[in-house]
Amino acid sequence: ASGALPKKVKVVEVGPRDGLQNEKNIVPTAVKIDLINMLSETGLQVIEATSFVSPKWVPQMADHTEVMQGIHKFPGISYPVLTPNLRGFQAAVAAGAKEVSVFGAASELFTKKNINCSIQESLEMFDEVMAAARTANIPVRGYVSCVLGCPYEGKISAAKVAEVSKKMYSMGCYEISLGDTIGVGTPGSMKEMLAAVMKEVPVGALAVHCHDTYGQALANILVALQMGVSVVDASVAGLGGCPYAQGASGNVATEDLVYMLNGLGIHTGVDLQKLMDTGTFICNALNRRTNSKVSQASCRL
Amino acid sequence: QESQASGLPEYIKIVEVGPRDGLQNEKVIVPTDIKIELINRLSRTGLPVIEATSFVSSKWVPQMADHKEVMKGIERHPGVQYPVLTPNLQGFHSAIAAGATEVSVFGAASESFSKININCSIEESLEKFEEVTKSARNMDIPVRGYVSCALGCPYEGNIMPAKVAEVSKRLYSMGCYEISLGDTIGVGTPGSMKRMLEAVMKEIPLSALAVHCHDTYGQALANILTAIQMGVAVVDSSVAGLGGCPYAKGATGNVATEDVIYMLNGLGINTGVNLYAVMEAGNFICTALNKKTNSKVAQASFSTGTI
């Protein structure tokens, strides 16, 4: 079960978007901009900045244009934004976005409840985005939600995940981020799912997006690394609870991930102390405790 | 079959340390009857080993002052072991008199930790333990050996895997049937866990090894996974993740039994333990301690109404 680990891992920071979107408190635009600027100084190469979804659906991201225009865009750092459809894509590009993400799912029920259409219909919407992105030379990252379980359907077949991933990859997504949306996965189901997906998508184009709702995230990430995955999503301070289990945690904390990768001798380029400081900053702004155990342990108050 | 195909153990023995290691490191001291009720509930979950209490002087560990009453008050389920801590011969005799049928001794891989914790060198502590193992052998009482600071020490920092191997070997040679390697401050990662186990496995048979991981830095499950991938088949954990870290204020300590079982279930590894029953025992003790559980599985399950 123990394969050779990658020498380098690219950490994709989703705190400012996935994190903040799922926090109870909404922070002002200036704080979001400060957060992203601070993250830009930690060595992170990819920071998901915001979401060009209608503020009717996601009020927390209503200031997407201001955020995109307000942040300091450091050279060498990518600031992808979510774009659910062509309209969102165009707004994103107009606001200065140079990379976008689209969100698919491996569950029909989840897709229906979340964006009110079938998986196939959602992929058709993305096709429009892909075409426009290709023309504008904008890279597109594809997310697949519910890869290890769905809050409505329960168990999700690995074959289904592979099918949706393949479609999104074939459409032109340069990377597919496989999301354990409700954190129910374990090293067992992670291994099974990745084995299926890796038959259809090259491992170099895969990322894992693990939620820590059941405490399994780092163990799941470890298994993914052992299978050759070298891109891992995480959220500073573990921002972003789980909308399907009130009070439970969601995203895995970037600090805890980097701590593990450091211990494995895997290069990330991320400065853990600066990351922890950034986590402290945003937790103060949100008036909440950090979800990062590394941060908790290091704070000798 | 799933676990076999992946090279993982088919069965993992869970050693529940909540009533001792857990409660000893909680801020609130619980009354004797609550301790007894907790242990009785745990006895019905399928857990094969439940560390019940500690026969240490109540001057040092007031939380365990009622060790005799606890030992005498608990139900003793057939097939379940109830080891107790015994730091020296005196504690051992006291434990036997109170009905203990298995004991544990606590060594450390760090001189500073040994000195500060039990006021003697590693060598001196091993001599004391040897007195215990000799008496235990005469009485047919199994002894489990713990090695603290296996992946790092709050005073010395980095700990050499060779030192852990050396102390483990001494404990094993003097008659401990099992050596539990403890990441006392939770600083270990899969990297340091692997290196440490490789060194220890040169001296001790795999089947005699256990890991006791703390989740202070969130690394426990990843570390445990690494250990079981290397063939370790005994894992210590604490219901509801009871027991904070005395070296990092406010930080967590023991890994939660519920979270370990959830992972092992997902790997198709048999433990014989009923997860829901453990969650309910965890709910009981957290209510008594007036605190939130440290188990993410319990948190999520209560939130989604699974419990």
PDB file of C-alpha atoms in Angstrom, chain B residues 157-265:
ATOM      1  CA  GLY B 157      12.829  18.046  21.275  1.00  0.00           C
ATOM      2  CA  ASN B 158      13.915  15.402  18.762  1.00  0.00           C
ATOM      3  CA  ILE B 159      14.263  11.840  20.047  1.00  0.00           C
ATOM      4  CA  MET B 160      16.496   9.308  18.300  1.00  0.00           C
ATOM      5  CA  PRO B 161      14.679   6.216  17.005  1.00  0.00           C
ATOM      6  CA  ALA B 162      17.625   4.188  18.311  1.00  0.00           C
ATOM      7  CA  LYS B 163      16.886   5.369  21.845  1.00  0.00           C
ATOM      8  CA  VAL B 164      13.235   4.350  21.508  1.00  0.00           C
ATOM      9  CA  ALA B 165      14.378   0.949  20.254  1.00  0.00           C
ATOM     10  CA  GLU B 166      16.797   0.590  23.163  1.00  0.00           C
ATOM     11  CA  VAL B 167      14.220   1.356  25.861  1.00  0.00           C
ATOM     12  CA  SER B 168      11.600  -0.806  24.118  1.00  0.00           C
ATOM     13  CA  LYS B 169      14.022  -3.708  23.993  1.00  0.00           C
ATOM     14  CA  ARG B 170      14.761  -3.398  27.715  1.00  0.00           C
ATOM     15  CA  LEU B 171      11.075  -3.411  28.590  1.00  0.00           C
ATOM     16  CA  TYR B 172      10.385  -6.349  26.299  1.00  0.00           C
ATOM     17  CA  SER B 173      13.355  -8.348  27.609  1.00  0.00           C
ATOM     18  CA  MET B 174      12.266  -7.877  31.203  1.00  0.00           C
ATOM     19  CA  GLY B 175       8.962  -9.488  30.351  1.00  0.00           C
ATOM     20  CA  CYS B 176       6.513  -6.903  29.043  1.00  0.00           C
ATOM     21  CA  TYR B 177       4.276  -8.767  26.600  1.00  0.00           C
ATOM     22  CA  GLU B 178       3.484  -5.648  24.596  1.00  0.00           C
ATOM     23  CA  ILE B 179       5.220  -2.306  24.090  1.00  0.00           C
ATOM     24  CA  SER B 180       3.038   0.723  23.464  1.00  0.00           C
ATOM     25  CA  LEU B 181       4.992   3.460  21.686  1.00  0.00           C
ATOM     26  CA  GLY B 182       3.634   6.828  22.683  1.00  0.00           C
ATOM     27  CA  ASP B 183       3.781  10.066  20.738  1.00  0.00           C
ATOM     28  CA  THR B 184       3.295  11.890  24.016  1.00  0.00           C
ATOM     29  CA  ILE B 185       3.108  15.431  22.658  1.00  0.00           C
ATOM     30  CA  GLY B 186       1.643  14.504  19.275  1.00  0.00           C
ATOM     31  CA  VAL B 187       4.465  16.066  17.254  1.00  0.00           C
ATOM     32  CA  GLY B 188       5.061  12.967  15.146  1.00  0.00           C
ATOM     33  CA  THR B 189       4.222  12.693  11.477  1.00  0.00           C
ATOM     34  CA  PRO B 190       4.059   9.690   9.134  1.00  0.00           C
ATOM     35  CA  GLY B 191       7.717  10.410   8.364  1.00  0.00           C
ATOM     36  CA  SER B 192       8.995  10.185  11.937  1.00  0.00           C
ATOM     37  CA  MET B 193       6.574   7.352  12.780  1.00  0.00           C
ATOM     38  CA  LYS B 194       8.006   5.248   9.955  1.00  0.00           C
ATOM     39  CA  ARG B 195      11.630   5.876  10.973  1.00  0.00           C
ATOM     40  CA  MET B 196      10.919   5.138  14.616  1.00  0.00           C
ATOM     41  CA  LEU B 197       9.031   1.921  13.894  1.00  0.00           C
ATOM     42  CA  GLU B 198      11.747   0.698  11.526  1.00  0.00           C
ATOM     43  CA  ALA B 199      14.276   1.033  14.345  1.00  0.00           C
ATOM     44  CA  VAL B 200      12.058  -0.598  16.969  1.00  0.00           C
ATOM     45  CA  MET B 201      11.004  -3.444  14.678  1.00  0.00           C
ATOM     46  CA  LYS B 202      14.647  -4.528  14.499  1.00  0.00           C
ATOM     47  CA  GLU B 203      14.470  -5.329  18.234  1.00  0.00           C
ATOM     48  CA  ILE B 204      10.871  -6.270  18.954  1.00  0.00           C
ATOM     49  CA  PRO B 205       8.513  -8.576  17.081  1.00  0.00           C
ATOM     50  CA  LEU B 206       5.758  -6.669  15.277  1.00  0.00           C
ATOM     51  CA  SER B 207       3.034  -8.573  17.095  1.00  0.00           C
ATOM     52  CA  ALA B 208       4.269  -7.141  20.401  1.00  0.00           C
ATOM     53  CA  LEU B 209       4.009  -3.523  19.267  1.00  0.00           C
ATOM     54  CA  ALA B 210       1.276  -0.939  19.787  1.00  0.00           C
ATOM     55  CA  VAL B 211       1.040   2.745  18.931  1.00  0.00           C
ATOM     56  CA  HIS B 212      -0.342   5.396  21.269  1.00  0.00           C
ATOM     57  CA  CYS B 213      -0.759   8.540  19.213  1.00  0.00           C
ATOM     58  CA  HIS B 214      -1.763  11.967  20.424  1.00  0.00           C
ATOM     59  CA  ASP B 215      -3.681  14.242  18.108  1.00  0.00           C
ATOM     60  CA  THR B 216      -2.232  17.512  19.390  1.00  0.00           C
ATOM     61  CA  TYR B 217      -1.053  18.476  15.871  1.00  0.00           C
ATOM     62  CA  GLY B 218      -3.860  16.650  14.051  1.00  0.00           C
ATOM     63  CA  GLN B 219      -1.474  13.908  12.882  1.00  0.00           C
ATOM     64  CA  ALA B 220      -2.770  10.939  14.861  1.00  0.00           C
ATOM     65  CA  LEU B 221      -4.833   9.103  12.250  1.00  0.00           C
ATOM     66  CA  ALA B 222      -2.211   9.589   9.539  1.00  0.00           C
ATOM     67  CA  ASN B 223       0.415   8.268  11.979  1.00  0.00           C
ATOM     68  CA  ILE B 224      -1.756   5.318  12.949  1.00  0.00           C
ATOM     69  CA  LEU B 225      -2.375   4.537   9.273  1.00  0.00           C
ATOM     70  CA  THR B 226       1.375   4.521   8.696  1.00  0.00           C
ATOM     71  CA  ALA B 227       1.856   2.153  11.631  1.00  0.00           C
ATOM     72  CA  ILE B 228      -0.789  -0.290  10.467  1.00  0.00           C
ATOM     73  CA  GLN B 229       0.609  -0.202   6.933  1.00  0.00           C
ATOM     74  CA  MET B 230       3.833  -1.433   8.543  1.00  0.00           C
ATOM     75  CA  GLY B 231       1.933  -4.242  10.238  1.00  0.00           C
ATOM     76  CA  VAL B 232       1.268  -2.852  13.728  1.00  0.00           C
ATOM     77  CA  ALA B 233      -2.006  -4.385  14.932  1.00  0.00           C
ATOM     78  CA  VAL B 234      -2.607  -2.764  18.322  1.00  0.00           C
ATOM     79  CA  VAL B 235      -3.780   0.836  18.645  1.00  0.00           C
ATOM     80  CA  ASP B 236      -4.415   2.865  21.810  1.00  0.00           C
ATOM     81  CA  SER B 237      -7.126   5.507  21.810  1.00  0.00           C
ATOM     82  CA  SER B 238      -9.441   7.379  24.166  1.00  0.00           C
ATOM     83  CA  VAL B 239     -13.233   7.587  24.001  1.00  0.00           C
ATOM     84  CA  ALA B 240     -14.334  11.073  22.911  1.00  0.00           C
ATOM     85  CA  GLY B 241     -10.646  11.960  22.692  1.00  0.00           C
ATOM     86  CA  LEU B 242     -10.572  12.504  26.438  1.00  0.00           C
ATOM     87  CA  GLY B 243      -7.386  13.890  27.888  1.00  0.00           C
ATOM     88  CA  GLY B 244      -5.801  17.127  26.819  1.00  0.00           C
ATOM     89  CA  CYS B 245      -2.122  17.769  26.465  1.00  0.00           C
ATOM     90  CA  PRO B 246      -0.433  18.944  29.652  1.00  0.00           C
ATOM     91  CA  TYR B 247       2.384  20.471  27.566  1.00  0.00           C
ATOM     92  CA  ALA B 248       0.316  22.659  25.245  1.00  0.00           C
ATOM     93  CA  LYS B 249      -2.434  24.472  27.079  1.00  0.00           C
ATOM     94  CA  GLY B 250      -5.827  24.121  25.468  1.00  0.00           C
ATOM     95  CA  ALA B 251      -4.538  21.701  22.874  1.00  0.00           C
ATOM     96  CA  THR B 252      -5.965  18.232  22.387  1.00  0.00           C
ATOM     97  CA  GLY B 253      -4.256  15.015  23.459  1.00  0.00           C
ATOM     98  CA  ASN B 254      -5.367  11.446  22.920  1.00  0.00           C
ATOM     99  CA  VAL B 255      -6.808  10.413  19.583  1.00  0.00           C
ATOM    100  CA  ALA B 256     -10.532   9.668  19.775  1.00  0.00           C
ATOM    101  CA  THR B 257     -11.514   5.992  19.738  1.00  0.00           C
ATOM    102  CA  GLU B 258     -14.539   6.784  17.588  1.00  0.00           C
ATOM    103  CA  ASP B 259     -12.381   8.385  14.893  1.00  0.00           C
ATOM    104  CA  VAL B 260      -9.955   5.440  14.901  1.00  0.00           C
ATOM    105  CA  ILE B 261     -12.766   2.905  14.577  1.00  0.00           C
ATOM    106  CA  TYR B 262     -14.385   4.893  11.783  1.00  0.00           C
ATOM    107  CA  MET B 263     -11.124   4.736   9.846  1.00  0.00           C
ATOM    108  CA  LEU B 264     -10.549   1.044  10.544  1.00  0.00           C
ATOM    109  CA  ASN B 265     -14.129   0.208   9.545  1.00  0.00           C
TER     110      ASN B 265
END
